[in-house]
Amino acid sequence: MAEYRITIDKKVIAILGPHLYGDTASIIAELVSNSYDAGADNCWVTIRTGTAPEVVIEDDGVGMNPDEVNKYFLDIGYDRREERPLNPKGKPVFGRKGIGKLAAFSLAKRIELYSSVKDGQKAGCILDFDKITKENREPDAILDEGIVFTAGRLSANGTGTRIVLKQIQKNINTTYYHLVNRLIRNFNVDLDEFKILIAKNDEQPWTLDYAQLDFFKKMDTIMTIGPEYKLKADEVRKNDIPERYKRVFAYEDSLADEKVRGRLPTIPKPIQALGKNGEPREIDFAFKGWIGTIVDKKELNALVYREGASGDEKHRISVNDNRITIYSRDRIGEYDVLPKVQTEEIYDSYVIGEIHVDVFEDNALVDMAISNRRGYEETDERYMTLTDALKLLVRFIVNHKGDVQELRRKDKKEQEEEEEADKIKKSFAEKTQTMSILERKLDHDECNAVVEENFQFMRAARLSQSTKKVLISHDSENKEFGSFLMRIFELLDWDLANSFIFTSDARTNVPHGRDIYEYLKDQFREDIYVVFLFSRDFYDSNVCVAETGAAWATNKSHSNVVVDIDFGDVDRPINNAKCGLATVIRGLMGTVGACGLCRHAEAVSWTVMGRWSGVEDAQYQPESTDESN
């Protein structure tokens, strides 16, 4: 009978085994990786629930004889890439650290291994966690007659491996559907060459299919990196979302646009990395893949596998697809890097992506994967270079998502206004006493002309009211004076959120995800009135200077308010003859301070209303500067 020996201190298994991986999907994915590395065409995963739950992983790979079990499976820390960097099909292997098999002890206390190689030579052993760690025992061998396989789950040569996990330490009764969804996202290999089939109890196995993950039918923005991913951009172009609400970019093409190029990372980028022996090496760091946004967050739910799930199971299935996943050598390296590169804007929650960075698993460089295979060493130069690049890409995509959403909002508002106008028009034509009188006095064409003219008048009035805005141009150092003006308009019962742009107030700030310059440029194309809050700090602000130039260039109406300078100090091209509110602001500031200004808002509201209404500029002098006034 063959002997099986673990080549590591058993205490290491006791310490690492139960804590190496946290979730069932990652544990099973590790064992599926072994099947891929064995050159299997098929890997079957079966979840058996009930009073004695089991997880069974079977494949039709090359299998192992007893010596190979000892050398490759039981040698903890064996670096497969040193000796066998390619699997029997000539593909790069997933395994590297040789500790993945310990992950099974995070799920089960008993591991049964059955394997068969060409010519019918068999191997089999049982790894009992308690015996190994508490009694310092070696794995128990299984007699040849006890080494049995499921019919039809060996190769044509009779080769393959079967692993059974028993004495399960986690609740796997609700694992099946979550496992399907996670496994389909764990590998980026050709699933026609390597099929992963998963079943629950005696149900028919379900074959994992990447077609289930058709993100691109539901995306409204995308940036592809690498020529091979341009096809993904084409899929977004062809989806059912109206062209007006899509933004599609290819990194290579975008470099030709100087305006866009300045907002993108440099790929490839020369960096210094550590070689396997710790020596510094110059490399060209590069990655490929895609990043974009989903049109609607609820669309992600449609990509979750629920077929056959009970109502209760459907309720519990939860797979977070709002993420950017890192792959290296076709296997998931980090499930979600988005929290480290997000913009903190609302549209981060729409971002999805897949980034492929093979240099993370370059055999010539130091191993940067952390022990549980669920991420990378964040201080490695390769990782920092990637996250810096992704921050730029995410910012670029989120800004365009904001543009798309803003366009949708405008279109929706216009549609609602048109619908409301149609209702008014219909109401006027059908229900008013005026129309009844007109119908007796006028012919059909004349009545229609009256209806149309009234409709156009009402529509123009509504449109003017909805588009007119006030921009308070100011430096952040003097935001309290802008807040004072906002309070005045609030007392006048204005709709602040829809009528003002004042970036120091959350109610009237630049919309989430919008570039401030692009947003203000759009606003200067509308009927906007600018209130300049001039101060010594005003001319130190690039945004304020840009707003001054834009108002002058577009000949927009404006008023001047000065805080700590004189009107003569207001630089051209803005007309410094407009007196505005200097006396009011400085007079009140000298007596009550910034915190007391709002108590005088009603007294000043007449003056500001005069500016907006087109009344000739006039200085307002309070009767007294005493604080009690």
XYZ file of C-alpha atoms in Angstrom:
629
model
C 0.000 0.000 0.000
C 1.280 3.446 -0.910
C 2.342 5.856 1.807
C 1.417 9.515 1.774
C 3.365 12.162 3.639
C 2.774 15.895 4.069
C 6.020 17.839 3.708
C 5.294 20.663 6.122
C 5.015 21.081 9.864
C 1.475 20.060 10.808
C 1.188 23.158 13.003
C 1.236 25.284 9.871
C -1.852 23.450 8.614
C -3.579 24.036 11.933
C -2.796 27.744 11.782
C -3.377 28.454 8.091
C -5.872 25.878 6.898
C -9.133 27.026 8.491
C -8.395 30.709 7.909
C -6.764 30.833 4.488
C -9.899 31.637 2.459
C -13.078 33.146 3.812
C -15.828 32.333 1.305
C -16.949 29.024 -0.176
C -16.794 30.258 -3.773
C -13.078 31.132 -3.492
C -12.279 27.756 -1.907
C -14.007 25.802 -4.661
C -12.503 28.060 -7.333
C -9.056 27.079 -6.039
C -9.835 23.386 -6.551
C -11.320 24.083 -10.001
C -8.009 25.798 -10.848
C -6.224 22.526 -10.096
C -8.436 20.793 -12.668
C -7.515 23.399 -15.274
C -3.817 22.975 -14.458
C -4.282 19.208 -14.923
C -5.346 19.791 -18.524
C -8.959 18.736 -17.953
C -11.623 19.217 -20.616
C -14.363 19.139 -17.988
C -14.676 19.928 -14.307
C -17.827 18.922 -12.412
C -18.773 20.622 -9.132
C -21.560 19.046 -7.091
C -23.063 20.550 -3.958
C -24.786 17.926 -1.805
C -26.993 19.407 0.895
C -28.868 17.760 3.729
C -27.810 16.300 7.065
C -24.357 15.236 5.786
C -23.436 17.910 3.236
C -20.580 17.376 0.783
C -18.803 19.227 -2.000
C -17.447 17.083 -4.837
C -15.005 18.338 -7.511
C -14.241 15.936 -10.389
C -12.224 16.328 -13.577
C -10.955 14.356 -16.558
C -7.407 15.733 -16.418
C -4.160 13.773 -16.402
C -4.588 12.531 -12.825
C -1.838 11.600 -10.353
C -0.125 8.429 -9.181
C 0.935 8.059 -5.488
C 4.353 9.623 -6.054
C 2.790 12.604 -7.827
C 0.241 13.060 -5.043
C 3.134 13.311 -2.565
C 5.179 15.591 -4.807
C 2.536 17.897 -6.174
C -0.493 17.799 -3.874
C 0.944 17.115 -0.420
C 4.103 19.221 -0.799
C 2.811 22.453 0.725
C 4.597 25.412 -0.862
C 5.557 23.577 -4.049
C 5.955 26.200 -6.782
C 4.519 24.557 -9.858
C 5.652 27.303 -12.209
C 9.288 26.513 -11.481
C 8.994 22.982 -12.847
C 5.767 22.851 -14.874
C 4.746 26.369 -15.983
C 2.358 25.028 -18.653
C -0.526 22.600 -18.295
C -0.777 19.487 -20.525
C -2.592 21.590 -23.148
C 0.264 24.083 -23.299
C -1.562 26.853 -21.407
C 0.006 28.810 -18.507
C -0.988 27.264 -15.186
C -2.901 29.103 -12.482
C -1.121 27.590 -9.486
C 1.991 29.129 -8.007
C 2.358 29.152 -4.216
C 1.359 25.530 -3.614
C -0.840 26.329 -0.627
C -4.208 26.386 -2.394
C -5.072 22.860 -1.330
C -4.993 24.049 2.295
C -7.955 26.281 1.407
C -10.187 23.219 1.493
C -9.673 23.068 5.261
C -11.431 26.442 5.443
C -14.573 24.606 4.360
C -14.218 20.990 5.471
C -12.410 18.928 8.082
C -12.080 15.848 5.866
C -10.652 15.770 2.353
C -10.822 12.597 0.265
C -8.600 12.453 -2.827
C -9.096 9.882 -5.597
C -6.977 9.961 -8.745
C -6.230 7.779 -11.752
C -3.481 7.972 -14.359
C -2.906 6.268 -17.671
C -2.828 2.448 -17.627
C -5.138 2.357 -14.624
C -2.672 3.231 -11.878
C -4.632 4.726 -8.984
C -3.932 6.920 -5.977
C -6.135 7.757 -3.025
C -5.821 9.204 0.469
C -7.830 10.858 3.224
C -6.708 14.069 4.943
C -8.372 14.339 8.348
C -7.758 17.768 9.837
C -7.985 16.732 13.492
C -5.754 13.675 13.067
C -3.136 15.621 11.141
C -3.010 18.665 13.408
C -3.756 17.148 16.844
C -2.240 13.680 16.522
C 0.537 14.521 14.051
C -0.771 11.784 11.731
C -0.108 11.436 8.017
C -2.930 11.061 5.464
C -4.582 7.609 5.435
C -4.184 5.654 2.213
C -7.273 4.302 0.415
C -7.091 0.772 -0.994
C -7.340 0.496 -4.767
C -10.745 -1.182 -4.550
C -12.013 1.841 -2.600
C -10.805 4.319 -5.223
C -13.917 4.735 -7.341
C -15.091 7.397 -9.778
C -18.398 8.658 -11.084
C -19.314 7.013 -14.385
C -18.480 9.139 -17.405
C -16.248 11.530 -15.514
C -12.819 10.256 -16.524
C -10.990 10.904 -19.782
C -10.998 8.416 -22.659
C -7.677 7.165 -21.241
C -9.237 6.609 -17.831
C -7.455 9.544 -16.208
C -8.866 12.080 -13.805
C -9.241 13.210 -10.186
C -12.084 13.278 -7.693
C -11.970 15.351 -4.478
C -14.685 15.021 -1.851
C -14.991 17.531 0.976
C -16.778 16.191 4.050
C -17.543 17.347 7.583
C -18.463 20.723 6.128
C -17.954 23.651 8.509
C -20.116 26.196 6.682
C -23.759 26.384 5.665
C -23.767 25.318 2.004
C -27.525 24.807 1.734
C -27.791 28.320 0.290
C -24.436 28.302 -1.499
C -25.347 26.810 -4.864
C -26.692 29.836 -6.750
C -24.164 32.191 -5.250
C -21.430 29.738 -6.244
C -22.638 29.623 -9.852
C -22.517 33.403 -10.078
C -19.075 33.646 -8.517
C -17.463 30.827 -10.490
C -18.589 32.295 -13.789
C -16.707 35.457 -12.826
C -13.557 33.737 -11.534
C -12.056 32.525 -14.798
C -11.502 34.216 -18.113
C -10.623 31.086 -20.061
C -12.153 29.502 -23.152
C -15.136 27.699 -21.672
C -15.486 25.662 -24.852
C -12.105 24.078 -24.108
C -12.529 23.909 -20.342
C -16.120 23.348 -19.286
C -17.211 23.925 -15.706
C -20.418 22.095 -14.862
C -22.168 22.617 -11.558
C -25.061 20.740 -9.969
C -27.024 20.647 -6.759
C -27.710 17.155 -5.388
C -29.020 14.949 -8.222
C -30.042 17.753 -10.566
C -28.694 17.922 -14.104
C -25.376 19.825 -14.195
C -25.557 23.399 -15.444
C -22.700 24.526 -17.721
C -21.148 27.895 -16.937
C -21.486 30.239 -19.890
C -19.966 33.708 -20.202
C -22.892 34.682 -22.425
C -24.791 35.062 -19.145
C -22.561 38.067 -18.406
C -23.683 40.237 -21.303
C -22.853 43.524 -19.643
C -22.503 45.286 -22.960
C -26.205 45.221 -23.821
C -26.818 47.274 -20.689
C -23.933 49.775 -20.838
C -24.124 53.422 -21.839
C -20.426 54.345 -21.490
C -17.265 52.336 -22.117
C -13.531 52.833 -22.573
C -11.661 49.869 -24.030
C -7.911 49.388 -23.609
C -6.142 47.117 -26.097
C -7.100 46.433 -29.744
C -8.628 43.031 -28.885
C -11.227 44.755 -26.697
C -12.528 47.145 -29.355
C -15.137 44.500 -30.143
C -16.631 45.169 -26.704
C -17.033 48.814 -27.675
C -18.814 47.694 -30.857
C -21.241 45.671 -28.738
C -22.093 48.789 -26.750
C -22.558 50.784 -29.961
C -25.020 48.187 -31.227
C -27.095 47.835 -28.053
C -30.641 49.158 -27.730
C -29.745 52.283 -25.762
C -30.333 55.396 -27.949
C -27.115 56.697 -29.511
C -27.800 60.075 -27.914
C -27.293 58.539 -24.477
C -24.049 56.623 -25.130
C -20.367 57.504 -24.926
C -18.009 54.954 -26.479
C -14.215 55.302 -26.507
C -11.210 53.187 -27.462
C -8.014 54.187 -25.663
C -5.862 53.897 -28.774
C -8.200 56.111 -30.836
C -8.689 58.650 -28.035
C -4.969 59.434 -27.986
C -5.443 61.264 -31.292
C -7.721 63.790 -29.556
C -5.473 66.189 -27.653
C -8.331 67.309 -25.408
C -9.092 63.734 -24.353
C -5.486 62.509 -24.287
C -4.591 64.815 -21.410
C -7.202 63.118 -19.198
C -5.975 59.558 -19.822
C -3.094 57.529 -18.318
C 0.026 56.572 -20.256
C -0.105 52.927 -21.438
C 2.450 51.350 -21.591
C 4.496 53.138 -18.955
C 8.135 52.409 -18.033
C 8.498 51.552 -14.354
C 10.990 49.806 -12.082
C 9.893 46.461 -10.612
C 11.646 43.867 -8.494
C 12.935 40.729 -10.144
C 12.380 37.316 -8.606
C 15.655 37.544 -6.726
C 14.979 41.077 -5.518
C 17.018 42.885 -8.137
C 15.470 46.041 -9.735
C 14.334 45.664 -13.335
C 13.016 48.155 -15.881
C 9.744 47.005 -17.436
C 7.055 48.500 -19.656
C 3.957 48.289 -17.503
C 0.779 47.707 -19.502
C -2.707 46.340 -19.081
C -5.814 45.847 -21.199
C -9.538 45.411 -20.734
C -12.504 47.751 -20.402
C -14.244 50.110 -17.955
C -17.704 51.604 -18.314
C -21.037 52.242 -16.669
C -24.304 50.355 -16.642
C -27.343 52.283 -17.840
C -29.297 51.498 -14.681
C -28.230 49.767 -11.463
C -31.232 47.458 -11.469
C -29.999 46.010 -14.791
C -27.215 44.249 -12.886
C -29.789 41.995 -11.242
C -30.635 40.540 -14.642
C -27.093 39.129 -14.853
C -27.484 37.002 -11.720
C -28.222 33.306 -12.279
C -31.498 32.295 -10.606
C -32.837 29.523 -12.813
C -34.491 26.873 -10.637
C -34.045 28.841 -7.407
C -36.921 28.926 -4.939
C -38.482 32.251 -3.956
C -36.507 32.279 -0.728
C -33.249 31.446 -2.526
C -33.846 34.179 -5.112
C -34.275 36.656 -2.287
C -30.933 35.638 -0.729
C -28.845 35.535 -3.913
C -26.572 38.565 -3.916
C -23.698 39.135 -6.316
C -22.149 42.586 -6.503
C -21.440 43.345 -10.154
C -20.766 47.023 -9.580
C -17.037 46.454 -9.466
C -13.765 46.467 -11.417
C -12.187 43.009 -11.408
C -8.486 42.387 -11.989
C -7.489 39.278 -13.928
C -3.978 37.968 -14.367
C -3.125 35.012 -16.592
C -6.885 34.538 -17.196
C -7.739 34.013 -13.551
C -9.290 36.452 -11.128
C -6.633 38.182 -9.041
C -8.714 40.756 -7.195
C -12.487 40.653 -7.283
C -13.066 44.377 -6.847
C -10.521 47.187 -6.990
C -13.150 49.911 -7.483
C -13.195 51.074 -3.818
C -9.510 51.993 -4.194
C -9.883 54.000 -7.410
C -13.384 55.509 -7.225
C -14.133 59.220 -7.486
C -16.499 59.437 -4.480
C -19.196 60.686 -6.864
C -22.685 59.220 -7.134
C -21.974 57.617 -10.502
C -19.282 55.350 -9.028
C -22.154 52.989 -8.232
C -22.721 52.450 -11.964
C -19.106 51.537 -12.805
C -18.139 48.041 -13.962
C -14.995 46.756 -15.616
C -12.522 43.957 -16.251
C -8.804 44.696 -16.314
C -6.178 42.140 -17.399
C -2.665 42.609 -15.993
C -0.493 39.613 -16.848
C 2.617 41.339 -15.509
C 1.162 40.809 -12.019
C 1.932 37.100 -12.466
C 5.190 37.436 -14.405
C 7.390 34.504 -13.321
C 10.527 36.629 -13.746
C 9.315 39.166 -11.172
C 8.734 38.925 -7.443
C 5.444 37.274 -6.514
C 3.024 40.039 -5.493
C -0.096 37.918 -4.881
C -1.078 37.786 -1.224
C -1.404 34.369 0.394
C -5.156 33.891 0.042
C -5.079 34.683 -3.689
C -7.716 37.389 -3.236
C -5.598 40.431 -3.961
C -2.097 41.817 -4.427
C 0.579 43.540 -2.419
C -0.526 47.173 -2.632
C 2.952 48.641 -2.138
C 4.304 46.880 -5.220
C 5.166 49.409 -7.932
C 3.053 47.495 -10.466
C -0.029 47.716 -8.275
C 0.422 51.407 -7.527
C 0.921 52.164 -11.225
C -2.273 50.311 -12.067
C -4.403 52.041 -9.443
C -3.072 55.460 -10.493
C -4.084 54.695 -14.086
C -7.485 53.348 -13.086
C -8.260 56.482 -11.082
C -7.899 58.532 -14.264
C -9.985 56.106 -16.312
C -12.747 55.917 -13.709
C -12.835 59.716 -13.441
C -13.074 59.977 -17.224
C -15.934 57.473 -17.418
C -17.835 58.871 -14.422
C -17.738 62.373 -15.914
C -19.211 61.093 -19.165
C -21.848 59.149 -17.261
C -22.754 62.442 -15.601
C -23.092 64.099 -19.024
C -25.360 61.290 -20.199
C -27.544 61.492 -17.107
C -27.771 65.275 -17.370
C -28.855 64.946 -20.999
C -31.473 62.398 -20.000
C -32.792 64.739 -17.327
C -33.007 67.648 -19.753
C -34.805 65.553 -22.342
C -37.200 64.218 -19.740
C -37.906 67.732 -18.484
C -38.553 68.985 -22.010
C -40.830 66.048 -22.682
C -42.753 66.716 -19.474
C -43.050 70.391 -20.395
C -44.344 69.505 -23.843
C -46.844 67.091 -22.347
C -47.965 69.702 -19.835
C -48.245 72.312 -22.591
C -50.322 69.915 -24.675
C -52.657 69.437 -21.708
C -53.020 73.202 -21.319
C -53.603 73.616 -25.028
C -56.207 70.880 -25.029
C -57.862 72.300 -21.911
C -58.036 75.774 -23.455
C -59.424 74.441 -26.705
C -62.058 72.213 -25.148
C -63.154 73.543 -21.751
C -62.800 77.290 -21.285
C -65.607 79.844 -21.571
C -63.287 81.963 -23.716
C -63.114 79.221 -26.306
C -66.880 78.831 -26.304
C -67.246 82.547 -27.056
C -64.576 82.421 -29.756
C -66.227 79.492 -31.433
C -69.392 81.564 -31.811
C -67.490 84.567 -33.183
C -64.707 82.989 -35.284
C -64.413 80.345 -37.957
C -62.466 77.084 -37.483
C -59.105 78.360 -38.788
C -59.298 81.536 -36.706
C -60.061 79.518 -33.563
C -57.056 77.306 -34.219
C -54.853 80.368 -34.644
C -55.983 81.734 -31.261
C -55.342 78.375 -29.582
C -51.872 78.091 -31.123
C -50.872 81.639 -30.193
C -52.007 81.174 -26.600
C -50.167 77.863 -26.453
C -46.932 79.427 -27.715
C -47.231 82.297 -25.237
C -47.726 79.941 -22.282
C -44.910 77.689 -23.464
C -42.511 80.641 -23.811
C -43.436 81.906 -20.363
C -42.849 78.523 -18.774
C -39.591 77.995 -20.634
C -38.271 81.411 -19.609
C -39.087 80.706 -15.980
C -37.405 77.291 -16.055
C -34.162 78.283 -17.799
C -33.321 81.604 -16.181
C -30.492 81.204 -13.691
C -28.289 83.328 -11.446
C -24.594 82.521 -11.090
C -22.895 83.854 -7.964
C -19.251 84.069 -9.026
C -17.053 84.034 -5.941
C -13.884 82.773 -4.332
C -14.388 80.168 -1.585
C -12.702 82.466 0.954
C -15.755 84.748 0.769
C -18.482 82.159 0.590
C -20.295 83.649 3.616
C -21.190 86.743 1.557
C -22.595 84.539 -1.175
C -24.609 82.685 1.445
C -25.974 86.049 2.570
C -27.173 86.784 -0.967
C -28.681 83.309 -1.220
C -30.615 83.973 1.972
C -32.027 87.156 0.454
C -33.371 85.289 -2.561
C -34.680 82.556 -0.312
C -36.710 85.166 1.576
C -38.051 86.306 -1.777
C -39.374 82.751 -2.206
C -37.154 81.799 -5.134
C -36.554 78.189 -6.115
C -32.853 78.138 -5.193
C -32.038 74.627 -6.440
C -33.315 75.341 -9.959
C -32.538 79.061 -10.220
C -29.026 79.459 -8.799
C -25.476 78.248 -9.348
C -23.540 78.810 -6.128
C -20.816 76.209 -5.664
C -20.452 76.752 -1.905
C -23.987 75.494 -1.268
C -24.809 71.783 -1.710
C -28.254 72.704 -3.047
C -26.855 74.717 -5.927
C -23.443 73.142 -6.548
C -22.191 71.671 -9.825
C -24.055 68.360 -10.389
C -22.274 65.182 -9.263
C -19.921 63.804 -11.875
C -19.817 67.025 -13.959
C -16.616 68.872 -14.830
C -17.021 72.411 -13.438
C -15.670 74.102 -16.573
C -17.862 72.053 -18.919
C -20.905 72.666 -16.728
C -20.375 76.434 -16.551
C -19.731 76.556 -20.286
C -23.136 74.979 -20.857
C -24.797 77.449 -18.481
C -23.331 80.485 -20.270
C -25.193 79.361 -23.375
C -28.495 79.881 -21.536
C -30.237 82.980 -20.161
C -27.939 83.469 -17.185
C -27.468 86.474 -14.880
C -24.113 86.789 -13.104
C -23.555 88.345 -9.687
C -19.815 88.955 -9.240
C -18.652 88.887 -5.620
C -15.356 90.781 -5.991
C -12.637 90.558 -3.339
C -8.863 90.491 -3.074
C -9.015 86.693 -3.398
C -11.280 86.774 -6.462
C -8.491 87.265 -8.999
C -6.429 84.428 -7.509
C -9.104 81.918 -8.561
C -8.812 80.443 -12.062
C -12.507 79.588 -12.067
C -13.517 83.164 -11.118
C -11.314 84.632 -13.834
C -12.800 82.184 -16.350
C -16.328 83.198 -15.306
C -15.454 86.904 -15.682
C -14.132 86.364 -19.183
C -17.096 84.211 -20.159
C -19.595 86.836 -18.970
C -17.788 89.555 -20.919
C -17.418 87.426 -24.070
C -21.068 86.377 -24.083
C -22.351 89.834 -23.033
C -24.329 88.422 -20.112
C -26.217 90.671 -17.707
C -24.465 91.102 -14.384
C -24.179 93.001 -11.104
C -21.083 93.756 -9.069
C -20.766 93.179 -5.331
C -17.478 94.178 -3.705
C -16.323 92.974 -0.283
C -12.896 94.301 0.683
C -11.883 96.394 -2.363
C -13.296 99.487 -4.085
C -15.259 99.538 -7.323
C -12.297 101.160 -9.038
C -10.224 98.065 -8.186
C -12.518 95.839 -10.248
C -10.456 94.902 -13.301
C -11.818 95.191 -16.775
C -13.294 93.814 -19.021
C -16.234 93.717 -16.549
C -17.944 97.115 -16.212
C -16.746 98.488 -12.866
C -19.273 101.333 -12.997
C -22.009 99.038 -11.749
C -22.161 99.893 -8.054
C -24.150 96.911 -6.845
C -24.150 96.251 -3.099
C -20.808 97.489 -1.804
C -22.186 99.867 0.816
C -24.637 97.295 2.127
C -22.134 94.486 2.391
C -19.335 96.522 3.945
C -21.629 98.511 6.215
C -23.306 95.462 7.678
C -20.045 93.539 7.906
C -18.509 96.335 9.927
C -21.260 96.286 12.525
C -22.609 92.768 12.828
C -20.016 90.453 11.297
C -20.659 87.629 8.807
C -22.822 85.615 11.212
C -25.276 88.512 11.644
C -25.750 89.319 7.979
C -28.757 87.081 7.461
C -30.786 89.069 10.035
C -30.597 92.009 7.624
C -31.539 89.976 4.553
C -35.068 91.328 4.322
C -33.807 94.918 4.426
C -31.469 94.255 1.538
C -33.819 92.114 -0.568
C -35.302 95.195 -2.262
C -31.913 96.182 -3.648
C -31.083 92.722 -5.023
C -34.552 92.359 -6.495
C -33.990 95.659 -8.232
C -30.827 94.336 -9.886
C -32.598 91.241 -11.165
C -35.670 93.168 -12.344
C -33.553 95.549 -14.384
C -33.986 98.563 -12.060
C -31.203 101.145 -12.423
C -28.303 100.499 -10.017
C -28.593 102.430 -6.782
C -26.804 102.121 -3.481
C -28.971 101.170 -0.530
C -28.103 102.851 2.790
C -29.584 101.329 5.940
C -31.047 103.991 8.222
C -28.718 102.914 10.981
C -25.697 100.669 11.282
C -26.600 99.886 14.868
C -26.758 96.124 15.415
C -30.322 96.411 16.745
C -31.459 97.536 13.302
